[in-house]
XYZ file of C-alpha atoms in Angstrom:
297
model
C -0.321 -0.169 0.028
C 2.871 2.378 0.454
C 3.943 2.346 -3.214
C 0.898 2.952 -4.261
C 0.664 6.855 -5.704
C -1.511 9.072 -3.762
C -3.630 10.763 -6.550
C -4.091 6.869 -7.624
C -5.008 5.874 -4.105
C -7.444 8.614 -3.566
C -9.271 8.093 -6.871
C -10.748 11.159 -8.539
C -11.828 13.365 -5.374
C -7.875 12.817 -4.657
C -7.099 13.672 -8.084
C -9.241 16.903 -7.918
C -7.691 17.392 -4.281
C -4.036 17.060 -5.558
C -4.943 19.425 -8.685
C -6.000 22.052 -6.541
C -3.456 22.415 -4.565
C -1.399 22.386 -7.773
C -2.948 25.451 -8.936
C -2.171 27.949 -6.300
C -4.690 26.228 -3.745
C -7.454 27.882 -5.188
C -11.204 27.083 -4.410
C -14.324 27.828 -6.112
C -15.232 29.817 -3.216
C -11.978 31.542 -2.755
C -12.014 32.264 -6.880
C -15.171 33.668 -6.353
C -13.856 36.103 -3.232
C -11.067 37.094 -5.285
C -13.007 37.939 -8.649
C -15.448 39.944 -6.271
C -12.569 41.886 -4.532
C -11.042 42.771 -7.967
C -14.128 44.005 -9.278
C -14.487 46.482 -6.147
C -10.757 47.719 -6.295
C -11.082 47.852 -9.938
C -11.016 52.051 -10.857
C -12.693 53.361 -13.995
C -16.295 52.809 -15.135
C -15.746 48.961 -16.076
C -15.402 47.731 -12.585
C -17.642 50.135 -10.754
C -17.736 48.332 -7.913
C -15.951 50.583 -4.990
C -15.733 53.447 -6.309
C -18.913 53.440 -7.766
C -20.302 52.908 -4.368
C -17.985 55.347 -2.659
C -19.234 58.283 -5.126
C -22.442 57.224 -4.342
C -22.230 59.376 -1.018
C -24.354 62.914 -0.912
C -21.451 65.070 -0.672
C -20.139 63.348 -3.675
C -23.443 63.553 -5.361
C -23.649 66.686 -4.857
C -20.300 67.938 -6.446
C -21.162 65.572 -9.440
C -24.076 67.439 -9.956
C -22.555 70.426 -10.034
C -19.738 69.560 -11.877
C -21.120 67.772 -14.668
C -24.046 69.015 -16.877
C -25.690 65.620 -17.306
C -26.028 65.320 -13.521
C -28.560 67.811 -13.404
C -32.160 66.437 -14.071
C -32.887 66.359 -17.960
C -30.125 68.247 -18.587
C -31.122 71.515 -17.711
C -29.591 72.371 -14.331
C -26.403 74.076 -15.335
C -28.333 75.661 -18.018
C -30.750 77.086 -15.461
C -27.670 78.311 -13.109
C -26.384 79.790 -15.985
C -29.676 82.119 -16.481
C -29.232 82.898 -12.834
C -25.917 83.977 -12.900
C -26.481 86.048 -16.086
C -29.729 87.647 -14.474
C -27.641 88.985 -11.509
C -24.302 89.857 -13.330
C -24.455 93.300 -14.794
C -23.720 93.250 -18.431
C -20.414 94.338 -19.730
C -21.799 97.488 -21.149
C -23.933 98.673 -17.872
C -20.995 100.789 -16.610
C -20.716 102.702 -19.827
C -24.916 102.725 -20.084
C -25.003 104.293 -16.253
C -22.362 106.738 -17.218
C -24.308 107.658 -20.727
C -27.143 108.252 -18.309
C -25.732 110.609 -16.075
C -23.909 112.943 -18.615
C -27.664 112.501 -20.467
C -28.934 114.467 -17.371
C -26.833 117.444 -17.265
C -29.714 118.515 -19.988
C -32.143 118.856 -17.260
C -34.635 121.774 -16.376
C -32.618 123.006 -13.549
C -29.379 123.204 -15.325
C -30.949 124.492 -18.262
C -32.247 127.296 -15.997
C -29.034 127.987 -15.207
C -27.698 128.279 -18.698
C -30.321 130.527 -19.037
C -28.873 133.111 -16.371
C -25.328 132.637 -17.701
C -26.572 133.817 -20.995
C -28.665 136.651 -19.829
C -25.460 138.169 -17.907
C -24.137 139.514 -21.604
C -27.543 140.690 -22.617
C -28.384 142.412 -19.232
C -24.941 144.397 -19.844
C -25.818 145.309 -23.758
C -29.283 146.570 -22.595
C -28.207 148.384 -19.233
C -25.267 150.344 -21.454
C -27.669 150.837 -24.842
C -28.108 154.397 -25.644
C -25.806 155.861 -22.960
C -26.947 153.613 -20.264
C -29.688 156.201 -19.200
C -32.509 155.281 -21.596
C -35.432 154.648 -19.100
C -36.730 151.788 -21.458
C -33.225 150.204 -22.260
C -32.973 150.398 -18.442
C -36.729 148.798 -17.993
C -35.823 145.618 -20.271
C -32.489 145.422 -18.446
C -34.252 145.120 -15.339
C -36.474 142.473 -16.899
C -33.733 140.515 -17.594
C -32.326 141.360 -14.154
C -35.379 139.976 -12.855
C -35.660 136.733 -14.959
C -32.209 136.082 -13.623
C -32.703 136.407 -10.176
C -36.226 134.273 -10.251
C -34.590 131.434 -12.050
C -31.961 131.455 -9.090
C -34.971 130.517 -6.881
C -36.490 127.791 -8.914
C -33.113 125.783 -10.398
C -32.066 125.130 -6.899
C -35.508 124.372 -5.560
C -36.616 121.707 -8.936
C -32.788 120.281 -8.460
C -33.145 119.083 -4.598
C -36.781 118.177 -5.098
C -36.721 116.039 -8.142
C -33.023 114.895 -7.615
C -31.451 116.732 -10.520
C -28.423 117.536 -8.578
C -25.133 117.322 -11.060
C -21.583 118.184 -10.781
C -21.943 120.771 -13.642
C -24.952 122.465 -11.813
C -23.200 122.541 -8.798
C -19.965 124.933 -10.753
C -22.356 126.667 -12.941
C -25.044 127.797 -10.257
C -22.919 129.898 -7.721
C -21.171 131.335 -10.875
C -24.354 132.531 -12.908
C -25.156 134.082 -9.360
C -21.785 136.091 -9.211
C -21.775 137.006 -12.827
C -25.186 138.473 -12.769
C -24.686 140.568 -9.537
C -21.412 141.498 -10.540
C -22.442 142.819 -13.653
C -25.420 144.643 -12.288
C -23.286 146.312 -9.968
C -20.222 146.997 -11.995
C -22.681 148.671 -14.386
C -24.249 150.748 -11.996
C -21.236 152.056 -10.335
C -20.024 152.591 -14.070
C -22.858 154.675 -14.812
C -22.496 156.740 -11.410
C -25.776 155.245 -10.185
C -23.843 153.462 -7.147
C -20.790 154.238 -5.434
C -17.952 151.683 -6.032
C -17.132 151.283 -2.562
C -20.821 149.620 -2.423
C -19.618 147.215 -5.057
C -16.299 146.689 -3.683
C -17.933 145.569 -0.593
C -20.515 143.245 -2.167
C -18.054 141.589 -4.629
C -15.749 141.329 -2.061
C -17.479 139.315 0.171
C -19.199 137.580 -2.286
C -15.800 136.286 -3.728
C -14.156 135.767 -0.516
C -16.864 133.561 0.608
C -16.833 131.669 -2.281
C -12.926 130.911 -1.823
C -13.427 130.157 2.103
C -15.861 127.533 1.338
C -13.103 125.851 -1.331
C -10.278 126.239 1.156
C -12.447 124.368 3.723
C -14.747 121.516 1.914
C -11.739 119.136 3.192
C -12.837 119.473 6.740
C -16.662 119.984 5.667
C -19.475 122.047 4.042
C -20.297 125.493 5.085
C -24.530 125.363 4.894
C -26.155 128.365 3.546
C -27.755 130.534 6.687
C -31.463 132.057 6.672
C -29.145 135.566 6.774
C -27.498 134.484 3.681
C -30.767 133.874 2.067
C -32.049 137.254 3.194
C -29.056 139.014 2.168
C -29.209 137.341 -1.474
C -33.197 138.507 -1.777
C -32.232 142.413 -0.273
C -29.586 142.529 -2.808
C -31.503 141.387 -5.478
C -34.226 144.199 -4.491
C -31.951 146.803 -4.035
C -29.874 146.326 -7.598
C -32.820 145.587 -9.179
C -34.307 149.249 -8.131
C -31.130 151.022 -9.183
C -31.369 149.255 -12.439
C -34.790 151.050 -12.955
C -34.601 154.534 -13.061
C -36.540 155.676 -10.353
C -37.238 159.111 -8.956
C -38.784 160.858 -6.140
C -39.369 158.760 -2.770
C -38.920 155.501 -4.822
C -34.895 157.012 -5.304
C -34.558 157.392 -1.785
C -36.053 154.009 -0.521
C -34.158 152.214 -3.069
C -31.020 154.020 -0.832
C -32.426 152.597 2.527
C -33.007 149.360 0.817
C -28.829 149.237 -0.490
C -27.809 150.100 2.849
C -29.807 146.822 4.666
C -28.320 145.153 1.656
C -24.324 146.307 2.626
C -24.964 145.756 6.145
C -26.800 141.830 5.754
C -23.750 141.729 3.307
C -20.762 142.187 5.904
C -22.912 140.416 8.828
C -23.343 137.555 7.060
C -19.917 137.613 5.624
C -18.445 137.246 9.449
C -20.585 134.856 10.190
C -19.569 132.298 7.533
C -15.962 133.321 8.437
C -16.775 131.763 11.774
C -18.153 128.959 10.714
C -15.078 127.974 8.711
C -12.800 128.572 11.386
C -15.210 126.221 13.663
C -15.252 123.824 10.989
C -11.585 123.837 10.355
C -10.994 123.241 14.176
C -13.331 120.361 14.458
C -12.112 118.770 11.209
C -8.471 119.083 12.425
C -9.393 117.636 16.044
C -11.349 114.792 14.240
C -7.972 113.784 12.393
C -6.075 113.734 15.384
C -8.388 111.789 17.452
C -8.706 109.217 14.233
C -4.680 109.137 14.238
C -4.319 108.506 17.623
C -6.677 105.432 17.291
C -5.174 104.129 14.739
C -1.521 104.339 16.630
C -2.882 102.391 19.505
């Protein structure tokens, strides 16, 4: 019995047992397990296995849906996202269009009134000096031009503030138009001998000085217009208008008193603006020093 080969002694079953170890010791069960493990670990789209199961987590699904166009339902997910982004993103020419609108807004009613005042300045001078400057008819026409300029001065600022028509052009042109029409009237009256030059010098010196002062302290803040300043403007307009007309008798005496009141208001309000400018500058400097100390700490 000891000389019989092991494969012969075991018969067919022994042959199968002998064959199993010779091929690496794989049984059908272990083979299936190895094949399953190979499918699980195989990368790519053919195996799917573990990679597919790992990708089926909620986080991966959301990541895949956001990065792949085909992951959204019926292929419309990214299209909807693109439409949403397109609706919230400003078009490339949006800023250019907005700038064009702002530029077009210069031609609003408030600025047109300011431009009218600027055009009335040379017209007023020509009417005032026509025929030697002493013709009552021409002086009446000059008064009409002056009155229109002063009335439009009241309306253009109100319209700009009420209907949000404030523009950079209006901020610059409006004070220039005011000073131009008033200065032209005062110089013409003094040149014709109707008004002393010192009155013209006081009024124009105050107006130009306060305008310059506003620009000097604008870095610290804005000096608001006071009620005294508005009353001064009204009194000046009435007084100069009365001097433009060829008045005689008690009206000529009345205009002298009105002009005297305008000169007093001009000086008083000018000193008040100087005081406000000094206070505003001190406050601005103190605030800056406090801000610097906070940053250093």
